[in-house]
Coordinates of C-alpha atoms in Angstrom, one line a residue:
Chain A
M1033 CA -0.9 -32.1 10.1
D1034 CA 0.1 -32.5 14.0
V1035 CA 0.5 -29.1 15.2
T1036 CA 0.0 -27.7 19.1
I1037 CA -2.0 -24.4 19.6
R1038 CA -0.5 -22.6 22.4
V1039 CA -3.3 -20.6 23.7
K1040 CA -2.9 -17.3 26.3
R1041 CA -5.7 -18.1 28.8
Q1042 CA -7.6 -15.8 31.5
D1043 CA -10.9 -16.0 33.5
P1044 CA -10.8 -12.4 35.2
D1045 CA -14.0 -13.5 37.6
A1046 CA -12.9 -16.8 38.4
E1047 CA -11.0 -17.4 41.9
G1048 CA -7.1 -18.0 42.4
E1049 CA -4.7 -18.4 39.9
R1050 CA -6.9 -18.6 36.3
R1051 CA -7.9 -14.7 37.4
L1052 CA -4.5 -14.0 35.8
P1053 CA -3.0 -14.9 32.2
Y1054 CA -1.6 -18.3 31.7
W1055 CA -0.5 -20.2 28.8
Q1056 CA -1.7 -23.7 27.9
E1057 CA -1.0 -25.8 25.0
Y1058 CA -3.3 -28.2 22.8
P1059 CA -1.8 -30.8 20.9
V1060 CA -4.5 -31.6 17.8
T1061 CA -4.2 -33.1 14.3
I1062 CA -5.8 -31.4 11.8
A1063 CA -6.2 -31.1 8.2
D1064 CA -3.9 -29.2 5.9
N1065 CA -6.1 -26.6 5.2
A1066 CA -7.7 -26.3 8.8
T1067 CA -8.0 -22.5 9.9
V1068 CA -6.7 -21.5 13.3
L1069 CA -10.1 -21.5 13.6
D1070 CA -11.0 -24.8 12.9
A1071 CA -8.4 -25.7 15.3
L1072 CA -9.5 -23.7 17.8
I1073 CA -13.0 -25.3 17.3
Q1074 CA -11.5 -28.8 17.4
I1075 CA -10.0 -28.4 20.6
R1076 CA -13.3 -26.6 22.2
E1077 CA -15.6 -29.6 20.7
D1078 CA -13.3 -32.6 21.6
D1079 CA -10.8 -31.3 24.1
D1080 CA -11.6 -28.5 26.1
G1081 CA -15.0 -27.1 26.5
T1082 CA -13.8 -24.4 28.7
L1083 CA -12.0 -22.4 26.2
S1084 CA -13.8 -19.6 25.0
L1085 CA -13.7 -17.8 21.9
R1086 CA -15.9 -15.8 19.4
C1087 CA -16.8 -16.6 16.1
S1088 CA -19.7 -17.3 13.6
C1089 CA -19.6 -16.7 9.8
R1090 CA -16.1 -18.8 9.4
S1091 CA -16.0 -16.9 6.2
A1092 CA -14.1 -13.7 7.1
I1093 CA -17.4 -11.6 7.0
C1094 CA -19.0 -11.3 10.2
G1095 CA -15.8 -10.3 11.9
S1096 CA -16.1 -12.1 15.0
C1097 CA -12.8 -14.0 15.4
A1098 CA -10.3 -11.3 15.6
M1099 CA -7.5 -12.3 17.9
R1100 CA -3.5 -12.3 17.7
I1101 CA -2.0 -15.1 16.0
N1102 CA 2.0 -15.4 16.5
G1103 CA 1.8 -11.9 17.8
H1104 CA -0.3 -10.4 15.2
A1105 CA -4.0 -9.9 14.9
G1106 CA -5.9 -11.2 12.7
L1107 CA -9.0 -13.3 11.9
A1108 CA -8.5 -16.7 12.7
C1109 CA -11.0 -18.0 10.2
K1110 CA -8.9 -16.8 7.5
T1111 CA -5.8 -17.8 8.6
I1112 CA -4.9 -21.1 7.4
A1113 CA -2.8 -22.8 9.8
N1114 CA -0.1 -24.4 8.3
T1115 CA 0.9 -21.1 6.9
V1116 CA 1.5 -19.5 10.1
V1117 CA 2.6 -22.8 12.4
Q1118 CA 6.5 -22.0 13.7
D1119 CA 8.3 -25.1 14.8
G1120 CA 5.2 -27.0 14.9
V1121 CA 3.9 -24.3 17.4
I1122 CA 1.2 -21.8 16.8
T1123 CA 0.9 -19.0 19.4
V1124 CA -3.0 -17.5 19.6
E1125 CA -3.9 -14.9 22.3
P1126 CA -6.8 -12.3 22.4
A1127 CA -6.8 -9.4 20.8
G1128 CA -4.9 -6.7 22.7
V1129 CA -5.9 -3.1 24.1
M1130 CA -9.5 -4.3 24.8
P1131 CA -9.8 -5.8 28.4
V1132 CA -10.5 -9.9 28.2
V1133 CA -13.6 -11.2 29.4
K1134 CA -12.4 -15.0 29.1
D1135 CA -9.8 -16.4 26.8
L1136 CA -9.8 -14.8 23.4
V1137 CA -13.3 -13.1 23.9
V1138 CA -12.4 -9.3 24.7
N1139 CA -14.9 -6.9 25.8
F1140 CA -15.5 -4.1 22.5
D1141 CA -16.9 -1.1 24.9
L1142 CA -13.6 1.1 24.0
F1143 CA -13.7 -0.3 20.2
W1144 CA -17.6 1.1 19.8
E1145 CA -17.5 4.2 22.0
K1146 CA -14.9 5.6 19.6
I1147 CA -17.0 4.5 16.7
E1148 CA -20.0 6.4 18.0
A1149 CA -17.4 9.2 18.9
V1150 CA -16.8 10.0 15.1
D1151 CA -20.7 10.3 14.8
P1152 CA -21.1 7.5 12.3
F1153 CA -23.5 9.2 10.2
L1154 CA -24.2 11.2 7.0
K1155 CA -24.2 15.0 8.4
H1156 CA -25.7 17.2 5.7
M1157 CA -25.3 20.8 6.3
G1158 CA -26.0 22.8 2.9
R1159 CA -29.7 22.8 1.0
E1160 CA -31.1 19.6 0.8
P1161 CA -30.8 18.6 -2.9
E1162 CA -34.0 18.9 -4.9
G1163 CA -35.2 15.1 -5.4
E1164 CA -32.6 12.3 -4.9
Y1165 CA -28.9 13.1 -4.1
I1166 CA -27.1 11.8 -7.2
V1167 CA -23.2 10.8 -6.4
S1168 CA -20.7 9.7 -8.9
N1169 CA -20.0 6.1 -9.0
D1170 CA -16.3 6.9 -8.8
A1171 CA -16.9 8.6 -5.4
M1172 CA -18.7 5.5 -4.1
L1173 CA -16.6 2.9 -5.1
H1174 CA -13.7 5.1 -3.1
L1175 CA -15.8 5.0 0.1
S1176 CA -16.4 0.8 -0.9
G1177 CA -12.7 0.4 0.1
V1178 CA -13.5 1.4 3.8
T1179 CA -16.9 0.5 4.0
A1180 CA -15.7 -2.9 3.5
C1181 CA -14.7 -3.0 7.5
I1182 CA -16.5 -5.8 9.2
M1183 CA -15.7 -4.3 12.8
C1184 CA -13.4 -7.3 14.1
G1185 CA -11.1 -4.9 15.7
A1186 CA -7.7 -6.2 15.1
C1187 CA -6.6 -3.0 13.6
V1188 CA -7.7 -1.5 17.4
S1189 CA -5.7 -4.6 18.8
D1190 CA -2.8 -3.8 17.3
C1191 CA -2.3 0.3 17.6
T1192 CA 0.6 1.1 18.7
V1193 CA -1.2 4.3 20.5
L1194 CA -3.9 2.7 21.9
E1195 CA -1.3 0.6 23.7
V1196 CA -0.2 3.6 25.6
D1197 CA -3.0 6.0 25.3
P1198 CA -7.0 4.6 25.6
T1199 CA -7.7 8.3 24.3
F1200 CA -6.9 8.3 20.9
L1201 CA -9.8 7.4 18.6
G1202 CA -7.7 4.9 16.7
P1203 CA -7.5 3.2 13.5
A1204 CA -11.3 1.7 13.1
A1205 CA -12.8 4.9 14.2
L1206 CA -10.8 7.4 12.5
A1207 CA -11.1 5.2 8.8
K1208 CA -15.2 5.5 9.9
A1209 CA -14.8 9.0 9.9
Y1210 CA -13.0 9.1 6.5
R1211 CA -15.9 7.0 5.3
F1212 CA -17.9 10.3 5.9
T1213 CA -15.3 13.2 5.2
A1214 CA -14.6 11.8 2.0
D1215 CA -18.7 11.4 0.7
P1216 CA -19.6 14.0 -1.4
R1217 CA -23.5 13.7 0.8
D1218 CA -21.3 15.2 3.9
G1219 CA -20.7 18.6 5.1
D1220 CA -21.5 21.5 2.9
S1221 CA -22.8 21.7 -0.6
D1222 CA -19.4 21.0 -2.2
G1223 CA -19.4 17.8 0.2
V1224 CA -16.7 19.4 2.3
S1225 CA -17.3 18.1 6.2
M1226 CA -16.0 21.4 8.2
E1227 CA -17.0 20.2 11.3
R1228 CA -15.6 17.0 11.3
L1229 CA -11.9 17.9 10.0
W1230 CA -11.6 20.6 12.7
A1231 CA -12.8 17.9 15.4
L1232 CA -10.6 15.4 14.1
S1233 CA -7.6 18.2 13.8
E1234 CA -8.1 18.4 17.5
P1235 CA -6.1 16.2 20.3
T1236 CA -6.7 12.3 20.3
G1237 CA -7.6 12.8 16.6
V1238 CA -5.5 12.2 13.2
W1239 CA -2.4 14.0 14.1
D1240 CA -1.5 11.1 17.3
C1241 CA -1.2 8.3 14.8
T1242 CA 2.3 7.5 14.7
R1243 CA 2.0 5.8 10.9
C1244 CA 3.7 2.8 12.4
N1245 CA 1.5 0.6 9.9
E1246 CA 0.2 -2.0 12.3
C1247 CA -3.5 -1.4 11.1
V1248 CA -2.6 -1.5 7.6
Q1249 CA -0.6 -4.9 8.2
A1250 CA -3.8 -6.4 10.9
C1251 CA -6.8 -5.3 8.8
P1252 CA -8.3 -8.7 6.9
K1253 CA -10.5 -6.8 4.6
G1254 CA -7.6 -4.1 3.1
V1255 CA -9.2 -1.1 4.8
A1256 CA -5.9 0.4 5.4
P1257 CA -7.2 2.7 8.2
M1258 CA -3.7 4.7 8.7
D1259 CA -3.6 5.5 5.2
R1260 CA -7.4 6.9 5.6
I1261 CA -5.7 8.7 8.3
M1262 CA -3.3 10.5 6.3
A1263 CA -6.1 11.4 4.1
I1264 CA -8.2 12.8 6.7
R1265 CA -4.9 14.5 7.4
E1266 CA -4.5 16.1 3.8
Q1267 CA -8.3 17.2 4.1
A1268 CA -8.0 19.0 7.2
I1269 CA -4.7 20.9 6.1
Q1270 CA -6.6 21.5 2.7
Q1271 CA -9.3 23.5 4.6
G1272 CA -6.9 25.8 6.7
Y1273 CA -6.8 23.6 9.8
T1274 CA -3.0 24.1 10.3
N1275 CA -2.9 25.7 13.9
N1276 CA -1.6 22.5 15.2
N1277 CA 1.6 20.9 16.0
G1278 CA 1.0 17.8 13.3
A1279 CA 0.0 20.2 10.6
R1280 CA 3.1 22.4 11.5
H1281 CA 5.4 19.2 11.5
T1282 CA 4.5 18.2 8.1
D1283 CA 4.4 21.8 6.4
A1284 CA 8.0 22.8 8.2
F1285 CA 9.0 19.2 7.0
T1286 CA 7.8 19.3 3.4
D1287 CA 9.1 23.2 3.4
S1288 CA 12.3 22.0 4.3
V1289 CA 13.4 19.5 1.8
G1290 CA 11.3 21.3 -0.8
H1291 CA 13.9 24.3 -0.3
S1292 CA 17.0 22.5 0.4
G1293 CA 16.7 18.9 -0.8
R1294 CA 17.1 17.6 2.7
L1295 CA 15.6 18.2 6.2
D1296 CA 16.3 20.4 8.5
E1297 CA 16.7 18.6 11.8
L1298 CA 17.8 21.7 14.0
R1299 CA 15.0 24.2 12.8
L1300 CA 12.0 21.4 12.8
P1301 CA 11.2 20.9 16.3
I1302 CA 11.1 25.0 16.5
K1303 CA 8.4 25.3 13.9
S1304 CA 6.7 21.9 14.8
V1305 CA 6.0 23.5 18.4
G1306 CA 4.8 27.1 16.9
G1307 CA 7.8 28.8 16.7
F1308 CA 9.9 30.9 19.1
T1309 CA 6.4 32.4 20.7
N1310 CA 6.3 29.1 22.0
M1311 CA 8.7 29.0 25.0
P1312 CA 7.2 26.5 27.1
A1313 CA 7.2 23.8 24.6
L1314 CA 11.1 24.8 23.7
M1315 CA 12.1 25.0 27.4
D1316 CA 10.7 21.3 27.3
Y1317 CA 13.3 20.6 24.9
M1318 CA 16.0 22.5 26.5
P1319 CA 17.6 19.3 28.7
V1320 CA 17.7 17.1 25.5
A1321 CA 19.4 19.5 23.8
F1322 CA 22.0 20.2 26.3
R1323 CA 22.5 16.4 26.7
A1324 CA 23.0 16.0 22.9
L1325 CA 25.4 19.2 23.1
R1326 CA 27.7 17.7 25.8
R1327 CA 27.8 14.8 23.6
G1328 CA 28.8 16.5 20.6
K1329 CA 25.7 15.5 19.2
V1330 CA 24.2 18.7 17.3
P1331 CA 22.8 18.7 13.6
P1332 CA 24.6 21.0 11.4
I1333 CA 23.8 24.6 12.7
A1334 CA 24.0 25.9 8.9
H1335 CA 21.7 23.8 7.0
K1336 CA 23.2 23.3 3.6
N1337 CA 21.3 23.0 0.0
V1338 CA 21.8 19.5 -1.9
E1339 CA 23.7 19.9 -5.1
N1340 CA 21.8 21.1 -7.9
V1341 CA 19.0 22.1 -5.4
E1342 CA 17.3 24.1 -8.3
A1343 CA 16.0 21.4 -9.9
V1344 CA 14.4 20.3 -6.4
R1345 CA 12.8 23.9 -5.8
R1346 CA 11.4 23.6 -9.6
L1347 CA 9.5 19.9 -8.6
F1348 CA 8.4 21.6 -5.4
R1349 CA 6.7 24.8 -7.2
Q1350 CA 5.3 22.5 -9.9
L1351 CA 3.8 19.4 -7.5
E1352 CA 3.0 21.6 -3.9
P1353 CA 0.2 24.3 -4.5
N1354 CA 0.3 27.3 -2.7
P1355 CA -0.7 26.4 1.1
P1356 CA -4.6 27.4 2.0
E1357 CA -5.3 30.2 4.0
P1358 CA -5.1 29.0 7.7
Q1359 CA -8.6 29.0 9.7
V1360 CA -8.3 32.0 12.2
S1361 CA -8.6 29.9 15.8
N1362 CA -7.9 26.7 16.7
N1363 CA -11.0 26.5 18.6
S1364 CA -13.9 26.9 16.4
P1365 CA -15.1 24.9 13.3
F1366 CA -15.5 28.3 11.4
G1367 CA -12.9 30.9 12.7
Chain B
M981 CA 30.8 -5.1 -4.0
K982 CA 29.7 -1.6 -5.0
Y983 CA 26.5 0.1 -3.8
A984 CA 25.0 3.4 -5.0
F985 CA 24.8 4.8 -1.1
F986 CA 21.7 6.4 0.5
P987 CA 22.6 7.8 3.7
G988 CA 19.5 9.5 4.9
C989 CA 19.6 13.0 6.7
V990 CA 19.4 11.7 10.2
S991 CA 22.8 9.7 9.7
Q992 CA 24.2 13.2 9.4
G993 CA 22.0 15.1 11.6
G994 CA 20.5 14.0 15.0
A995 CA 22.6 10.6 14.7
P996 CA 26.2 12.1 13.6
E997 CA 27.9 8.7 14.4
L998 CA 26.2 6.2 12.4
Y999 CA 27.4 8.0 9.2
P1000 CA 31.3 7.2 9.7
A1001 CA 30.7 4.1 11.6
A1002 CA 28.6 2.3 8.7
H1003 CA 31.4 3.9 6.2
M1004 CA 34.1 2.1 8.8
V1005 CA 32.5 -1.2 8.8
C1006 CA 31.5 -1.4 5.1
Q1007 CA 35.1 -0.2 4.4
R1008 CA 36.4 -3.4 6.3
L1009 CA 33.9 -5.4 4.9
G1010 CA 35.0 -5.1 1.2
I1011 CA 31.6 -3.2 0.3
E1012 CA 32.4 -0.3 -1.3
L1013 CA 30.0 2.9 -1.0
E1014 CA 29.6 5.6 -3.5
E1015 CA 27.0 8.2 -2.2
I1016 CA 24.1 9.2 -4.7
P1017 CA 25.3 12.5 -5.7
G1018 CA 22.8 15.2 -5.0
W1019 CA 20.6 12.8 -2.9
T1020 CA 17.5 14.0 -1.1
C1021 CA 15.3 13.2 1.6
T1022 CA 13.0 10.1 1.0
G1023 CA 10.3 12.6 2.7
A1024 CA 10.1 9.9 5.6
G1025 CA 6.1 9.5 4.8
V1026 CA 5.7 13.1 6.3
I1027 CA 5.7 14.8 2.9
Q1028 CA 3.7 12.0 1.7
E1029 CA 0.6 12.4 4.2
K1030 CA 1.0 16.0 2.7
N1031 CA 1.6 15.3 -1.4
Q1032 CA 2.1 11.9 -2.2
L1033 CA 3.1 12.9 -5.7
F1034 CA 5.7 15.4 -4.5
G1035 CA 7.5 12.4 -2.3
D1036 CA 7.2 9.9 -4.3
T1037 CA 8.8 11.9 -7.2
L1038 CA 11.8 12.8 -4.9
N1039 CA 12.5 9.3 -4.1
A1040 CA 11.9 8.7 -8.1
R1041 CA 15.0 11.2 -8.8
N1042 CA 17.1 8.9 -6.2
F1043 CA 16.2 5.9 -8.0
A1044 CA 17.1 7.7 -11.5
K1045 CA 20.5 8.9 -10.4
A1046 CA 21.5 5.6 -8.9
E1047 CA 20.3 3.7 -12.1
R1048 CA 22.7 6.5 -13.6
M1049 CA 25.6 5.2 -11.7
G1050 CA 24.7 1.6 -12.7
L1051 CA 24.5 0.6 -8.8
P1052 CA 22.4 -1.0 -6.6
I1053 CA 21.2 1.3 -3.6
L1054 CA 22.0 0.7 -0.1
T1055 CA 20.4 2.3 3.1
I1056 CA 21.3 2.4 6.6
C1057 CA 18.2 3.5 7.5
S1058 CA 14.7 1.8 8.4
T1059 CA 12.5 4.5 7.4
C1060 CA 14.2 5.7 4.4
Q1061 CA 13.9 1.4 3.2
G1062 CA 10.5 1.2 3.9
V1063 CA 9.6 4.9 2.5
M1064 CA 11.9 4.2 -1.0
S1065 CA 9.7 0.8 -1.2
Q1066 CA 6.5 2.2 -1.0
A1067 CA 6.9 4.9 -3.2
N1068 CA 8.5 2.1 -5.5
H1069 CA 5.6 -0.2 -5.0
R1070 CA 3.4 2.8 -6.1
M1071 CA 5.7 2.9 -9.4
R1072 CA 4.6 -0.1 -10.4
D1073 CA 1.8 1.3 -12.1
P1074 CA 3.3 2.2 -15.5
E1075 CA 0.8 5.2 -15.5
Y1076 CA 2.1 7.0 -12.4
L1077 CA 5.8 6.1 -13.3
A1078 CA 5.1 8.2 -16.5
E1079 CA 3.8 10.9 -14.5
I1080 CA 6.4 11.0 -12.2
N1081 CA 9.1 10.7 -15.1
S1082 CA 7.6 14.0 -17.0
Y1083 CA 8.5 15.6 -13.9
L1084 CA 12.0 14.6 -13.6
A1085 CA 12.7 14.8 -17.7
E1086 CA 13.1 18.7 -17.1
E1087 CA 16.3 17.4 -15.1
G1088 CA 17.5 15.2 -17.7
L1089 CA 16.5 12.1 -15.7
E1090 CA 14.3 8.8 -15.8
Y1091 CA 13.2 6.2 -13.8
S1092 CA 12.8 2.7 -14.9
G1093 CA 11.0 1.6 -12.0
Q1094 CA 13.4 -1.7 -11.9
S1095 CA 15.4 -0.5 -8.8
E1096 CA 15.2 -2.5 -5.5
P1097 CA 16.8 -0.2 -2.8
K1098 CA 17.7 -2.6 0.2
H1099 CA 18.9 -1.8 3.4
M1100 CA 22.5 -2.7 4.4
L1101 CA 20.7 -5.1 7.1
W1102 CA 19.2 -7.2 3.9
I1103 CA 22.2 -6.7 1.8
L1104 CA 24.2 -8.2 4.8
I1105 CA 21.8 -11.5 4.6
E1106 CA 20.8 -11.7 0.8
D1107 CA 24.0 -10.3 -1.0
Y1108 CA 26.8 -10.5 1.3
G1109 CA 26.1 -13.6 3.3
L1110 CA 26.3 -14.5 7.1
D1111 CA 28.7 -16.7 6.9
R1112 CA 31.1 -14.4 4.9
L1113 CA 30.5 -11.9 7.4
G1114 CA 31.4 -14.1 10.0
G1115 CA 34.5 -14.5 8.9
Y1116 CA 35.4 -10.8 10.0
I1117 CA 34.6 -11.4 14.0
T1118 CA 37.3 -11.5 16.0
R1119 CA 35.7 -10.2 19.2
Q1120 CA 33.6 -12.6 21.4
L1121 CA 30.3 -10.8 22.5
T1122 CA 28.9 -14.2 23.6
D1123 CA 28.7 -12.0 27.1
L1124 CA 26.3 -9.4 25.6
K1125 CA 22.8 -10.0 25.9
I1126 CA 21.4 -7.9 22.8
A1127 CA 17.4 -7.1 22.2
P1128 CA 16.5 -6.1 18.3
F1129 CA 14.3 -3.7 17.6
Y1130 CA 13.7 -2.7 13.8
G1131 CA 11.8 0.2 13.3
C1132 CA 8.1 -0.2 11.7
Y1133 CA 8.8 1.1 8.0
I1134 CA 11.4 -2.1 7.9
V1135 CA 9.1 -4.6 8.9
R1136 CA 5.4 -3.2 7.7
P1137 CA 3.4 -3.0 5.4
T1138 CA 5.0 -6.8 4.0
E1139 CA 3.7 -6.2 0.6
A1140 CA 5.6 -3.3 -0.3
L1141 CA 8.9 -4.7 1.4
D1142 CA 8.4 -8.1 -0.6
I1143 CA 8.3 -10.0 2.7
A1144 CA 6.8 -12.8 0.7
D1145 CA 9.5 -13.2 -1.2
H1146 CA 12.2 -12.6 1.7
P1147 CA 10.5 -14.1 4.2
E1148 CA 13.6 -13.9 6.3
R1149 CA 14.0 -10.1 6.4
Q1150 CA 11.5 -10.8 9.6
Q1151 CA 14.1 -12.6 11.0
S1152 CA 17.0 -10.3 9.7
L1153 CA 18.1 -8.7 13.1
E1154 CA 17.6 -11.9 15.4
M1155 CA 19.8 -13.5 12.5
L1156 CA 22.5 -10.8 12.6
I1157 CA 22.6 -10.6 16.3
Q1158 CA 23.5 -14.5 16.4
T1159 CA 25.6 -14.4 13.8
L1160 CA 27.8 -11.4 15.8
G1161 CA 28.0 -14.2 18.2
A1162 CA 26.0 -11.9 21.1
T1163 CA 23.0 -13.4 23.2
L1164 CA 19.8 -12.6 21.8
V1165 CA 17.2 -10.8 23.9
D1166 CA 14.0 -11.9 21.8
F1167 CA 10.8 -9.4 23.2
E1168 CA 7.5 -8.7 21.8
G1169 CA 7.6 -4.9 21.0
K1170 CA 11.0 -5.4 18.9
T1171 CA 8.6 -4.6 15.5
R1172 CA 6.3 -1.8 17.5
C1173 CA 6.8 2.0 16.8
C1174 CA 9.3 4.0 18.8
G1175 CA 7.3 6.9 18.9
F1176 CA 9.5 9.4 17.4
P1177 CA 6.9 10.3 14.5
I1178 CA 4.8 11.9 17.3
L1179 CA 7.6 13.6 19.6
T1180 CA 6.8 16.9 18.5
I1181 CA 3.0 16.4 18.4
N1182 CA 2.3 13.8 21.5
Q1183 CA 5.2 13.5 23.2
K1184 CA 3.2 12.4 26.4
N1185 CA 2.7 9.6 24.1
S1186 CA 6.1 9.4 22.5
M1187 CA 7.7 8.8 25.6
A1188 CA 5.3 6.2 26.8
M1189 CA 6.3 4.3 23.8
V1190 CA 10.1 4.7 24.7
G1191 CA 9.9 3.9 28.0
K1192 CA 7.8 0.8 27.4
H1193 CA 10.1 -0.6 24.8
T1194 CA 13.4 -0.3 27.1
S1195 CA 12.0 -0.8 30.5
E1196 CA 10.6 -4.1 28.9
V1197 CA 14.0 -4.9 27.6
K1198 CA 16.2 -3.5 30.6
D1199 CA 13.9 -5.9 32.9
L1200 CA 14.8 -9.1 30.5
G1201 CA 18.5 -8.3 31.5
A1202 CA 19.6 -7.0 28.3
D1203 CA 22.3 -4.9 28.1
A1204 CA 21.7 -3.0 24.8
M1205 CA 19.2 -2.5 22.2
V1206 CA 20.3 -2.7 18.7
T1207 CA 18.3 -0.8 16.2
P1208 CA 19.0 -0.4 12.1
C1209 CA 17.0 2.5 12.1
P1210 CA 18.7 6.2 13.3
L1211 CA 15.1 7.7 13.9
C1212 CA 14.0 5.2 16.3
H1213 CA 17.7 5.6 17.9
L1214 CA 17.2 9.2 18.4
N1215 CA 14.3 8.4 20.5
L1216 CA 15.0 5.6 22.1
D1217 CA 18.6 6.9 22.8
G1218 CA 18.0 10.6 23.3
F1219 CA 14.6 11.0 24.7
Q1220 CA 15.2 8.0 26.9
P1221 CA 16.0 10.1 30.1
K1222 CA 12.7 12.1 29.6
A1223 CA 10.9 9.0 29.1
A1224 CA 12.6 7.3 32.4
S1225 CA 11.4 10.1 34.5
Q1226 CA 7.9 10.2 32.8
A1227 CA 8.0 6.6 34.0
R1228 CA 9.3 7.3 37.3
R1229 CA 12.2 4.9 37.2
S1230 CA 15.7 4.2 36.2
I1231 CA 16.3 2.8 32.8
D1232 CA 19.8 3.4 31.7
L1233 CA 19.5 1.3 28.5
P1234 CA 22.0 1.7 26.0
I1235 CA 21.1 1.6 22.2
L1236 CA 23.0 0.9 19.5
H1237 CA 23.0 1.7 15.6
M1238 CA 23.2 -1.7 13.8
P1239 CA 26.6 -0.9 12.0
Q1240 CA 28.2 -0.3 15.6
L1241 CA 27.2 -3.4 17.3
I1242 CA 28.8 -5.0 14.2
G1243 CA 31.9 -2.8 14.3
L1244 CA 32.1 -4.2 18.1
A1245 CA 32.4 -7.6 17.0
M1246 CA 35.0 -6.9 14.6
G1247 CA 37.4 -5.4 16.5
M1248 CA 36.6 -1.7 16.5
S1249 CA 36.7 0.5 19.2
P1250 CA 33.7 2.4 21.0
S1251 CA 35.1 5.6 20.4
E1252 CA 36.0 5.1 16.6
L1253 CA 32.0 4.0 16.4
G1254 CA 31.3 7.2 18.2
M1255 CA 29.3 5.4 20.6
K1256 CA 30.6 8.6 22.9
K1257 CA 28.1 10.4 21.2
H1258 CA 25.4 8.1 22.7
I1259 CA 23.1 9.9 25.5
I1260 CA 22.9 6.7 27.0
S1261 CA 26.4 5.8 28.2
T1262 CA 27.6 2.8 26.8
G1263 CA 30.2 2.3 29.3
P1264 CA 28.6 -0.8 31.3
L1265 CA 28.5 -2.5 28.3
E1266 CA 31.7 -2.0 27.5
V1267 CA 33.1 -3.1 30.5
K1268 CA 30.9 -6.4 30.5
A1269 CA 32.5 -6.8 26.7
G1270 CA 35.9 -6.6 28.3
L1271 CA 36.4 -3.6 26.0
R1272 CA 37.6 -1.6 29.4
R1273 CA 37.9 -1.9 33.3

């Protein structure tokens, strides 16, 4: 197969133009079943020894070759070239979010700092078990979905929040955190990781995720980091860490739909920021509300119930258990 | 052609101009819409993060009602599309579907698991045909430079959205813009997040996302951005002035709902399409399209 590999190159340490990103095209002839990594290695070996990239296992195990292929992160060794070629071209860029070292090699410091920030080791709080710690097979099977992570950074590369805010813990670290919050050996004797759930409910934690699904799409191992973030949110709410805008938003949203069938868009933002007691936050919305009002763009003041709302309310009563008691303070793990 | 219409909450709430615009366009195209009686919110992914079973049951209830009407579902919201598709995907597990149906039984409803809810955008391409749509175009929009903005849930995760069977869905908005005769302005951020889901949680980040996408498109010389998602519209249009002040620059990029752009190409007026309700004035765009001086 004849294909042109269009590579975004950069050498930040170089003098002159090459310091800034530029595109270079490499026409190559590759086997029909060649991967994008095969093509890149061929270019490096035969055409241009200055092209830098990371790779090792070539089998989607080591996680070295994550990069953006046609705009989306993935492993070059797991991507068959002929499945992504568009009009004879495959576009390859370094992973996003992390700074470029050279060409397709990025600096992973940010990735590892975030993994370290979630204390990636078991923290048992209760009494030590006498003898070995027996964990159910189901619990470990469930965790194997997360431990499948190969730390390739594809999720971090495409995270829409990290793109605008490098303080966010991000998908890889939060999925790693779930590996512990869902481990029966972590936390107290019931396996509840109170301290972690408190910390993860703080700003830069689980509630800063936009639920955009980029990480789910990018992950080559099916870890689905965003789904793990949602699971941590659920765990945190269950433990009463509800004194934050994210938990309040989820609660008010569910409540609105559970009682009326639809979303009450006028009251939702008020409840999310903590009600009328949080005047600064509400005042912040005033200019937006004014502009909307002037344009005749207002949700109905009186929120109507859907037809046969009783059926919806019955489902809500059956399926949504009573909310847990809120923790007294948001600033202490134990109230 | 007739569909069970699922408008979604926002088309009648925060973006009230969308609902009538979609109705007008569909009517002119001969697409009959019958609203699903007593439809509920899909949960928007928010209910699902707290209680997936409750969220999915609400969707199954909507699907069962549409099945009773004997009609396929048409929606006008990218978020609703994604949440419905994801719920549907999970309900391919017969045990899960049976559990959900056990809750619906009290209301006398049962969902077969066979429904395939589709956004109006997909329906125009897959069921209606862009050639046929092209036959209704009466106004030249060639001078208008339009950038696409999808909204996350209509492009990801691809498995639930059956993208493997329908690869054209990933290009659907570009195909539509070109069919309507407007000039396509492609940009990298078209499938990224608008920031709406974290608006009340981390407003600074939400505004950074609005600012990034709208200014990028503005700097590419676009006259407007078009979106099939009313939630994206709320953030990109309604909060654009705030995003611009955070970014310390002017942006002023009009954001159009997908049916509005179609309506314009079909000769409808900006005011009947509700464009006066937008926060960012569509005036300059109307002048450029020769709709007013």
